[in-house]
Coordinates of C-alpha atoms in Angstrom, one line a residue:
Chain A
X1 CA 87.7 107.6 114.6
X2 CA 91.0 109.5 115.6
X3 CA 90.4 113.6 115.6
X4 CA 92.9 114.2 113.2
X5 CA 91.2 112.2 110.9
X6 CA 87.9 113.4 111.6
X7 CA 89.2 117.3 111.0
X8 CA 91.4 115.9 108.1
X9 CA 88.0 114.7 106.5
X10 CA 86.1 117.8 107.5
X11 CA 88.6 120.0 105.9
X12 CA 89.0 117.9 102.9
X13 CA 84.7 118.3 101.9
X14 CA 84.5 122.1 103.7
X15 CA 86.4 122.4 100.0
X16 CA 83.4 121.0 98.3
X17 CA 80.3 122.7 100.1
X18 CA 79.8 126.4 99.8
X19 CA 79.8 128.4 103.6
X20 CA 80.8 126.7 106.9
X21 CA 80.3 123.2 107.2
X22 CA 80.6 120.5 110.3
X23 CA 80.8 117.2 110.5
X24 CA 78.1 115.6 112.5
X25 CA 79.6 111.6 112.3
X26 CA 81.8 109.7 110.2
X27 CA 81.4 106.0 110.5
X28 CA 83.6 103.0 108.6
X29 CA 81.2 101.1 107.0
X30 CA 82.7 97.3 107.6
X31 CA 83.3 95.4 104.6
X32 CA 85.6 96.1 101.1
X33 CA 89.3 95.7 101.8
X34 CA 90.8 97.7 98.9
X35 CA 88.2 100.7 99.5
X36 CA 86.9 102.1 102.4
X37 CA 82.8 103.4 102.4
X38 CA 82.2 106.3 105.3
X39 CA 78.4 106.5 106.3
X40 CA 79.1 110.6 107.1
X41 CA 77.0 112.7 108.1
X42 CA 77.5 116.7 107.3
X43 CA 75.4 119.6 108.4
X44 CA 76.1 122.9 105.7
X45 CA 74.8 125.8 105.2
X46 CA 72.1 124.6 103.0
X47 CA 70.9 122.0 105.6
X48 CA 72.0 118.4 107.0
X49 CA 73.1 116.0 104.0
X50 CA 73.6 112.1 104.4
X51 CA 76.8 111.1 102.6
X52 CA 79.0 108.6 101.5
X53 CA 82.5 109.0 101.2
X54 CA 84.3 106.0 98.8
X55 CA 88.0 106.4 100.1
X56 CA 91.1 104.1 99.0
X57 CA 92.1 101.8 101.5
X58 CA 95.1 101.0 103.3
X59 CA 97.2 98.2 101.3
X60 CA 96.0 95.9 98.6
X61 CA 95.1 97.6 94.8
X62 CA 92.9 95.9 91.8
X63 CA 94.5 96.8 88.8
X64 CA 92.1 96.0 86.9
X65 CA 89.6 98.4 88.2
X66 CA 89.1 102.3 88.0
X67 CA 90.8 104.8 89.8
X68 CA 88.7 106.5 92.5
X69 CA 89.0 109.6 90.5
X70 CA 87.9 108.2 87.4
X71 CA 85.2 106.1 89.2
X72 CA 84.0 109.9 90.2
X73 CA 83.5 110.9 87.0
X74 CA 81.8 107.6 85.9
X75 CA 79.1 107.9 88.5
X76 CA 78.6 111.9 87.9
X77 CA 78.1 110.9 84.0
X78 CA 76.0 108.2 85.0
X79 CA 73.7 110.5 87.1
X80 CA 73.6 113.3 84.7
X81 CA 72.6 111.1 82.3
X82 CA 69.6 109.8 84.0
X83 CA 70.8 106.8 85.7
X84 CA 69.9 106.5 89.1
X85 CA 73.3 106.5 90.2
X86 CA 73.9 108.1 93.3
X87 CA 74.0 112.3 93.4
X88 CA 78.1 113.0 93.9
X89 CA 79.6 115.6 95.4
X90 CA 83.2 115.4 94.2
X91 CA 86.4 114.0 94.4
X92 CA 89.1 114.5 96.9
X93 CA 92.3 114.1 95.9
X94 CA 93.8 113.9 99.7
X95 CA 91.6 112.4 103.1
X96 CA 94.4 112.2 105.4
X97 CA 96.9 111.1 102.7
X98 CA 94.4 109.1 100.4
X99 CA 92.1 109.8 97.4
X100 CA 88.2 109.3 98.0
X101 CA 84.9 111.1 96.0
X102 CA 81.7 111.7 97.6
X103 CA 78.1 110.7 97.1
X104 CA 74.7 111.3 98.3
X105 CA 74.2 108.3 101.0
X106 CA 70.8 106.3 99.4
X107 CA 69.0 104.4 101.5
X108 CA 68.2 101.2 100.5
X109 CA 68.7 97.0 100.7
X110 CA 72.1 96.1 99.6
X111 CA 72.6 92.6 100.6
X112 CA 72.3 89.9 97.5
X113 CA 70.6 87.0 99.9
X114 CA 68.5 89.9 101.8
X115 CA 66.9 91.0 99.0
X116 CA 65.8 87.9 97.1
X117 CA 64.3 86.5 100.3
X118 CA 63.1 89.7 103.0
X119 CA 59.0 89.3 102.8
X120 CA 58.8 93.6 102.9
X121 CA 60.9 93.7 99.6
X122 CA 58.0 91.3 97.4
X123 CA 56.7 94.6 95.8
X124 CA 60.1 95.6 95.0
X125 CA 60.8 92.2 93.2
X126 CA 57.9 92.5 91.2
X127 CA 58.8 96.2 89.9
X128 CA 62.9 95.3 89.6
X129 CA 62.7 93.4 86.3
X130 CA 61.8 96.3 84.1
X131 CA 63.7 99.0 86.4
X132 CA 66.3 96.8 85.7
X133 CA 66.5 96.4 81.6
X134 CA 65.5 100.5 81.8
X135 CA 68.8 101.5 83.9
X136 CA 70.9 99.2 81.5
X137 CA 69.1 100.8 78.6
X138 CA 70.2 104.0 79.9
X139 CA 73.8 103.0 81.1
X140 CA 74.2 101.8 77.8
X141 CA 73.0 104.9 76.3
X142 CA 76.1 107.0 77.6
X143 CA 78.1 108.8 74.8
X144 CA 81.3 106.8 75.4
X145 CA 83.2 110.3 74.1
X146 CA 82.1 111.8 77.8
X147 CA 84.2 108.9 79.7
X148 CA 87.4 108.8 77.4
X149 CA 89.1 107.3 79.7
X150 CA 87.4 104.1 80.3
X151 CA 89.3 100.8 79.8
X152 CA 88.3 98.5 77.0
X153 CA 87.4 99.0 73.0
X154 CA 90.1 97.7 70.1
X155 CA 90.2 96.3 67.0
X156 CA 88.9 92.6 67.8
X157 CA 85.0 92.3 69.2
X158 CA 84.5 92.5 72.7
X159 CA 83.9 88.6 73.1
X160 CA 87.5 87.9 70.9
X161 CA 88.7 90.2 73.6
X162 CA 87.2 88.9 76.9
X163 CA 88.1 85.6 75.6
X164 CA 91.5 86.5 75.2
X165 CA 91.5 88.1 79.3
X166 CA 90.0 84.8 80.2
X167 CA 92.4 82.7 78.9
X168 CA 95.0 84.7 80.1
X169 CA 93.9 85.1 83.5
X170 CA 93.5 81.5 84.1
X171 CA 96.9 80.8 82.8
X172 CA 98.5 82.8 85.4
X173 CA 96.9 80.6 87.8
X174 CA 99.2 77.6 86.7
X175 CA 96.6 75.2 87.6
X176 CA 94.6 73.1 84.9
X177 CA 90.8 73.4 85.1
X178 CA 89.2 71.2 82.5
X179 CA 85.9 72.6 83.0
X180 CA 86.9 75.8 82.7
X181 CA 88.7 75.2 79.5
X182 CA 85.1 73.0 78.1
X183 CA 83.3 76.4 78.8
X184 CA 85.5 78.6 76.8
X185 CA 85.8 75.9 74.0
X186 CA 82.1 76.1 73.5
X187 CA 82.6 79.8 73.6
X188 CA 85.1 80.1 70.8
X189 CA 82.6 77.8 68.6
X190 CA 79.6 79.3 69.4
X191 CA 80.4 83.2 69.0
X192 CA 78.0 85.8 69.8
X193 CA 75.4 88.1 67.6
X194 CA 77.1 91.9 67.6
X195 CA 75.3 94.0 68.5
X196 CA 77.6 97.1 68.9
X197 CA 80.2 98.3 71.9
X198 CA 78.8 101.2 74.6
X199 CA 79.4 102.1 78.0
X200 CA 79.0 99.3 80.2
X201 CA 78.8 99.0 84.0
X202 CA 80.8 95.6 84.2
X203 CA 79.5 94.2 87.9
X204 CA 75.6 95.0 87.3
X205 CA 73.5 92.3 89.3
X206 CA 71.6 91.9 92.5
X207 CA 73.7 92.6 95.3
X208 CA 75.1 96.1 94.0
X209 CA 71.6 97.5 93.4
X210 CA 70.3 99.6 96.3
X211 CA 66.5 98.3 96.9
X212 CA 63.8 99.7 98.8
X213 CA 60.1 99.3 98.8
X214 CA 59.2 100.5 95.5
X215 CA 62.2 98.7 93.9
X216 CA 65.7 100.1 92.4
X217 CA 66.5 103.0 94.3
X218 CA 70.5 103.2 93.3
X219 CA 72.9 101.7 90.9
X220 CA 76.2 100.9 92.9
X221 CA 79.6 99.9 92.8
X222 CA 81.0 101.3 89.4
X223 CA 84.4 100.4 89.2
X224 CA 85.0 97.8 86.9
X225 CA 83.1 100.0 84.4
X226 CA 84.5 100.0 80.3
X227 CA 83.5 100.2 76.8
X228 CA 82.4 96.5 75.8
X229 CA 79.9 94.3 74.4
X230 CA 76.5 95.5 76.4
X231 CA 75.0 92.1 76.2
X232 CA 77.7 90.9 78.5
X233 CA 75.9 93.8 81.0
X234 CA 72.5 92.5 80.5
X235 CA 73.5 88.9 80.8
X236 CA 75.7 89.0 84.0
X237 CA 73.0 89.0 86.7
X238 CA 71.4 85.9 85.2
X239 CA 74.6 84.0 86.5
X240 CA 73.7 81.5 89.0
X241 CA 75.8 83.0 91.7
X242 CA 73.9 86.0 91.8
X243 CA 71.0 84.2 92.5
X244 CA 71.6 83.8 95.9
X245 CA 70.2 80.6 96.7
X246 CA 66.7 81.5 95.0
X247 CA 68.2 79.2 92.0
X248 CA 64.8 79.0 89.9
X249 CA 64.2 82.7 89.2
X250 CA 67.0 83.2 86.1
X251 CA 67.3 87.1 86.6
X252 CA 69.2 87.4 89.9
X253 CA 67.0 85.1 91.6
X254 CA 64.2 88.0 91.7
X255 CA 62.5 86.3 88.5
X256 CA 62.4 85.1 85.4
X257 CA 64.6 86.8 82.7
X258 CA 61.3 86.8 80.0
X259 CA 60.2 90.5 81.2
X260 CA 63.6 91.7 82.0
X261 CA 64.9 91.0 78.0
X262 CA 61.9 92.1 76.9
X263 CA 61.8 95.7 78.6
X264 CA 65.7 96.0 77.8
X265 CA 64.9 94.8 73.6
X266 CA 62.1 97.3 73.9
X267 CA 63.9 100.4 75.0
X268 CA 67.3 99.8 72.8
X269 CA 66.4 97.7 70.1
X270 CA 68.5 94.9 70.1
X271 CA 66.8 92.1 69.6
X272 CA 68.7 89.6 71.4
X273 CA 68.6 86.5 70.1
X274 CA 68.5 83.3 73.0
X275 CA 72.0 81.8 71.6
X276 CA 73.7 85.3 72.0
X277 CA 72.3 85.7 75.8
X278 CA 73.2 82.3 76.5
X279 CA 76.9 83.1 75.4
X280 CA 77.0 85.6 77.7
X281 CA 75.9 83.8 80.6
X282 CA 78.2 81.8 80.1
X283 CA 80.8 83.9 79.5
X284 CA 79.8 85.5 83.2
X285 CA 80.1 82.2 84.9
X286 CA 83.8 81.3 83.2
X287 CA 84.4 84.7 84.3
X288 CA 83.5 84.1 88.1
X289 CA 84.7 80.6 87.8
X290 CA 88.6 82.3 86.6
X291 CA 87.8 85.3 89.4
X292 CA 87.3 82.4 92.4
X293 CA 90.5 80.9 91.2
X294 CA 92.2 84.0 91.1
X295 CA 91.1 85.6 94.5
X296 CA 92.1 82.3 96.4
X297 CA 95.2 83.0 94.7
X298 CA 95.5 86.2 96.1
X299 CA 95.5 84.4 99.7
X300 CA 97.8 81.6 98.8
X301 CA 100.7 84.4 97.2
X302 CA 100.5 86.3 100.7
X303 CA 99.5 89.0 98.9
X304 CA 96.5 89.4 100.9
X305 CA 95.4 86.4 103.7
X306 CA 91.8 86.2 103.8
X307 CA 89.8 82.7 105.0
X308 CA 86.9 84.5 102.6
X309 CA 89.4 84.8 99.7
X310 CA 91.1 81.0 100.2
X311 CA 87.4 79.4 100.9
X312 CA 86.3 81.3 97.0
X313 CA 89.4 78.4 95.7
X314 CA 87.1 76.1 96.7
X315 CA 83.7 77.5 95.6
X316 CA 85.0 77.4 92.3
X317 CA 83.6 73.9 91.6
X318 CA 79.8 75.0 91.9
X319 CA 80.6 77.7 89.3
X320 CA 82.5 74.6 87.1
X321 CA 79.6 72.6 87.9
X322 CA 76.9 75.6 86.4
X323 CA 79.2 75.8 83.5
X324 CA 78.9 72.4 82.3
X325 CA 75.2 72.1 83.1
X326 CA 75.4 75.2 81.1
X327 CA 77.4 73.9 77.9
X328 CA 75.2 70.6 78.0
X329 CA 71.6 72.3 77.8
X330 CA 73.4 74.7 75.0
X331 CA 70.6 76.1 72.1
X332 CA 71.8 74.9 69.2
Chain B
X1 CA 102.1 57.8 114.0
X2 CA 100.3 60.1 116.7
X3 CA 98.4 58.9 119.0
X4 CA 94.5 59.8 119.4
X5 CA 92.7 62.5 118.5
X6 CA 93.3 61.9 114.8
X7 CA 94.0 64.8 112.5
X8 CA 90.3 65.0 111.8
X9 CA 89.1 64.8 115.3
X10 CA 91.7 67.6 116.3
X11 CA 89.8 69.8 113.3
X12 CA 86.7 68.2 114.3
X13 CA 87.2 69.6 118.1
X14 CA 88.2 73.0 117.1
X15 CA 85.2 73.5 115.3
X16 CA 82.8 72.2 117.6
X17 CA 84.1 74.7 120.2
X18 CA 84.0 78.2 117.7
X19 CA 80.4 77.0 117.0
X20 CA 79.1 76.2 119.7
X21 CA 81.2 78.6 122.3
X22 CA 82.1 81.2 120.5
X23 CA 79.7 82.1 117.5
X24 CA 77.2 82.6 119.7
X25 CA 78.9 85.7 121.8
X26 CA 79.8 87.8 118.2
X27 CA 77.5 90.3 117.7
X28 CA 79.3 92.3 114.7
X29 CA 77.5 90.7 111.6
X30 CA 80.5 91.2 109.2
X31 CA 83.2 89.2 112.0
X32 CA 80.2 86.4 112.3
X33 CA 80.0 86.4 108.4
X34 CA 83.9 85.9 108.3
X35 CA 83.6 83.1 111.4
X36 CA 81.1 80.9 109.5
X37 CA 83.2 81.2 106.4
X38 CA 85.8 80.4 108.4
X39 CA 83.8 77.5 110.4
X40 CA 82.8 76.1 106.7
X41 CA 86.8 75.7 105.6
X42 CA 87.1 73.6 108.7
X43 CA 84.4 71.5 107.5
X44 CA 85.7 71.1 104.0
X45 CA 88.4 70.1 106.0
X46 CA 86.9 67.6 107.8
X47 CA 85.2 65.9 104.8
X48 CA 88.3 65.7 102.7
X49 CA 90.0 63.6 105.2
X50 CA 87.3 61.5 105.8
X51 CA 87.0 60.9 101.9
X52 CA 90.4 59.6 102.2
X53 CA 91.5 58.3 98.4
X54 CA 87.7 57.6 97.2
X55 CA 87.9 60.7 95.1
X56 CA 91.0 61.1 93.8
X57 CA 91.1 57.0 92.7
X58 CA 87.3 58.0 91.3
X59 CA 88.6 60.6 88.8
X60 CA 91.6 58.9 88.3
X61 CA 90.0 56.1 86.8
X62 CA 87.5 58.3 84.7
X63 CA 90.6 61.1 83.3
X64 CA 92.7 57.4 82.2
X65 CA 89.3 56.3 80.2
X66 CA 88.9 59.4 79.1
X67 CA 92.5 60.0 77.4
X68 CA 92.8 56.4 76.9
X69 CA 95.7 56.0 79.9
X70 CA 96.8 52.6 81.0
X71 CA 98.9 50.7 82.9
X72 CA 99.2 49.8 87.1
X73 CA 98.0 52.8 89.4
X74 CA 100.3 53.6 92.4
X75 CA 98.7 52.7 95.9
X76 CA 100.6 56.6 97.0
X77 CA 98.5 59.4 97.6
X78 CA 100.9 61.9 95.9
X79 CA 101.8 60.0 93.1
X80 CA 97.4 59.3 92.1
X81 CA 97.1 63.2 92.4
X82 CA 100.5 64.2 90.7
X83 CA 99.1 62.0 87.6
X84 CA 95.8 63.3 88.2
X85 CA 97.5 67.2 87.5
X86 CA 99.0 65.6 85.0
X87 CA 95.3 64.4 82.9
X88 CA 93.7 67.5 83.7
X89 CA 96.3 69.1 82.0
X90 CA 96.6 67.7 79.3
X91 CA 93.0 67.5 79.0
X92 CA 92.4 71.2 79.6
X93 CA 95.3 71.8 76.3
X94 CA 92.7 69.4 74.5
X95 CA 90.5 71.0 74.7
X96 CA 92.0 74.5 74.3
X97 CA 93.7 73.1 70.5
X98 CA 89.6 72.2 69.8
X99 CA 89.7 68.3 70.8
X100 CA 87.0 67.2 73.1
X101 CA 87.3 63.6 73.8
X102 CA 84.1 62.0 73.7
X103 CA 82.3 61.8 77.1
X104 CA 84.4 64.9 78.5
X105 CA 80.9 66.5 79.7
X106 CA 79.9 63.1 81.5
X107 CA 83.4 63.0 82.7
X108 CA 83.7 66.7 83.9
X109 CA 80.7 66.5 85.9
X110 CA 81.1 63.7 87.8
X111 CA 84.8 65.3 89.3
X112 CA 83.2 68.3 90.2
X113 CA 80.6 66.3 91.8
X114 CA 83.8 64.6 93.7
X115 CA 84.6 67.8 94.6
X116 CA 81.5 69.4 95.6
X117 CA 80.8 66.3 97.5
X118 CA 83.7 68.0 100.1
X119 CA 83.4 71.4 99.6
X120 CA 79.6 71.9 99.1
X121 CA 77.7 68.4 99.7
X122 CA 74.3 69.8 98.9
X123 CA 75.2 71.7 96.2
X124 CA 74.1 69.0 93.3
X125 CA 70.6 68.6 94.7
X126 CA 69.8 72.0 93.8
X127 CA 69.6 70.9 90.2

């Protein structure tokens, strides 16, 4: 870490913390190329805290997700409303020329494949299911009025409307996928029970949940957050994918999804109906099927040469693969 | 025509050497992460050429029964997988205007199964 970034960063949260601050360490967290995560450590006059600091990075912007301001405000809400979203700080609107917001640092296993399998984490698994269906109850819960900001809502339903993204995102891949096009078919036949539109997290599954002995210790990763259907929330970490090679247990290969629905049916009272969920699932793996294609894509253009993002062109196929299993073993 | 190594035993070498000289000496877990990803793209590699035409002449066969296609099939690689693109589009739009030929699901999953059997052979046997 260069000094003037160092002092540029210590200056930037002295303007968060009341009284004389130092900064202890800053280290880059390796990983996420359009955002950076520091692992920082401050010491205020209240005592030593253990941060976080999400900073933009260098090049490449989604535009499809939140600003890091915005993302700021999403996770404050979240925590103030009883989600165990991480504690924040506040935003930054200038670390050495970029925007970034700060968070308590949880501890906690991050890693999808790490926690289906580590032997230490089997109490955890046990408790996650209804931790699980209780933060989505609450997440869901959130007076959309707090967030106004947040992408999403319009006149069609949500599924007419993530249909609609679907179909347009794999058009701008310019490559046929017959698969694909079978899942969305079935889809548009088959549509969904309503059950309302709330606050949704939009990437909640195994792998950005923070888990530690006794479970769920931190909801993570809040930027593709909007207003949608919240069934499309509860179904996404059934998707194969985020199963992690444990491909028996439906919710994120932790378990199966009976105890999981149930707590979540419980706590908001939508009784979702097995044709509806399946929809959804579904839906998530079109929706990772499209994102594979669409990442690769983002190698072959040159926007942003990656052998992770070129290799997801070819992962695609397991997801086509899940998808027509899928449409097959449909309820009727 | 080039003489020995082929193509596939140039690939072949290069991979051999990252996994067996230089995986071993990275001790960052993110760069060995990118390596294997990197080591498995050489492999996908590696089986596609070995699977020569089997593949593409496989779905070929099954997208003209599908859409009821007939006539000689070229012996050229490019021309079997510029028709090919051309049947799975005009599948995919058939299925997009509500038309699914019958046996599309049989169909569709035995060409992802062509293709998983490069990109992820033991994919399928986790069903």
């Amino acid at each position: 870490m260069s000094t003037d970034f160092h002092s540029a960063l210590e200056g930037a949260l002295a303007s968060l913390f009341e009284g004389k601050i130092a900064l202890k360490r800053a280290n880059l967290i390796p990983g996420g190329a359009s955002k950076e995560a520091w692992s920082v450590d401050l010491e205020t006059a209240a005592g030593p805290l253990a941060l976080l600091v999400r900073r933009a990075g260098g090049g490449v912007i989604y535009s499809e997700t939140l600003s890091l301001e915005h993302e700021h405000a999403v996770v404050k809400t979240a925590h103030e409303n009883g989600v165990l979203a991480p504690k924040t700080y506040g935003y930054l609107p200038d670390v050495a020329g970029r925007p970034a917001f700060v968070m308590e640092r949880v501890s906690g296993e991050g890693i999808g494949r790490k926690v289906v399998s580590r032997p230490d984490l089997a109490a955890a698994r046990a408790a996650l299911p209804s931790q699980m269906a209780h933060q989505l109850a609450r997440i869901h819960a959130i007076d959309p009025a707090a967030l106004p900001f947040l992408p999403g809502g319009g006149n069609a339903p949500a599924h007419e409307r993530v249909i609609e993204r679907l179909y347009r995102e794999i058009d701008a891949a310019a490559e046929p996928h017959p698969a694909i096009e079978y899942g969305l078919r079935w889809m548009r036949d088959n549509p969904p029970s309503l059950f309302g539109e709330t606050v949704i997290h939009g990437d909640y599954r195994i792998g950005n949940l923070l888990v530690g002995d006794l479970g769920l210790t931190a909801v993570l990763d809040w930027e593709f957050c909007h207003v949608g259907d919240p069934i499309e929330d509860l179904a996404w970490p059934l998707v194969r994918a985020w199963r992690f090679g444990q491909d028996k247990l439906h919710l994120g290969g932790i378990a199966p999804s009976d105890e999981y629905i149930h707590v979540y049916t419980r706590e908001t009272g939508r009784k979702v109906d097995p044709k509806t969920l399946f929809f959804w699932e579904l839906a998530g793996n079109v929706k990772w099927a499209i994102g594979c294609v669409t990442q690769a894509r983002r190698h072959l253009s040159g926007k942003e040469r990656s052998v992770e993002l070129a290799s997801l062109g070819r992962l695609a196929a397991e997801v086509e693969y899940e998808i027509v299993d899928l449409v097959e073993r449909a309820p009727k | 025509m080039q003489d020995r190594p082929t193509t596939r035993e140039l690939v072949e070498a290069a991979r051999e050497f990252f996994e067996r000289e230089l995986l071993p000496t990275i001790t960052d877990p993110r760069l060995k992460f990118r390596t294997l990803v990197a080591l498995n793209a050489l492999g996908i590699g590696e089986r596609e050429m070995f699977a020569g035409d089997t593949f593409i002449n496989e779905e070929l066969r099954g997208l003209r029964a599908l859409l009821g296609v007939h006539g000689p099939l070229s012996e050229l690689r490019e021309a079997k997988e510029s028709e090919a693109w051309e049947h799975r589009k005009t599948l995919a739009e058939r299925l997009r205007n509500g038309e699914i030929p019958p046996g599309t699901g049989a169909f569709l999953k035995a060409s992802i199964g062509y293709k998983l059997a490069v990109s992820s052979p033991r994919f399928t046997a986790r069903y």
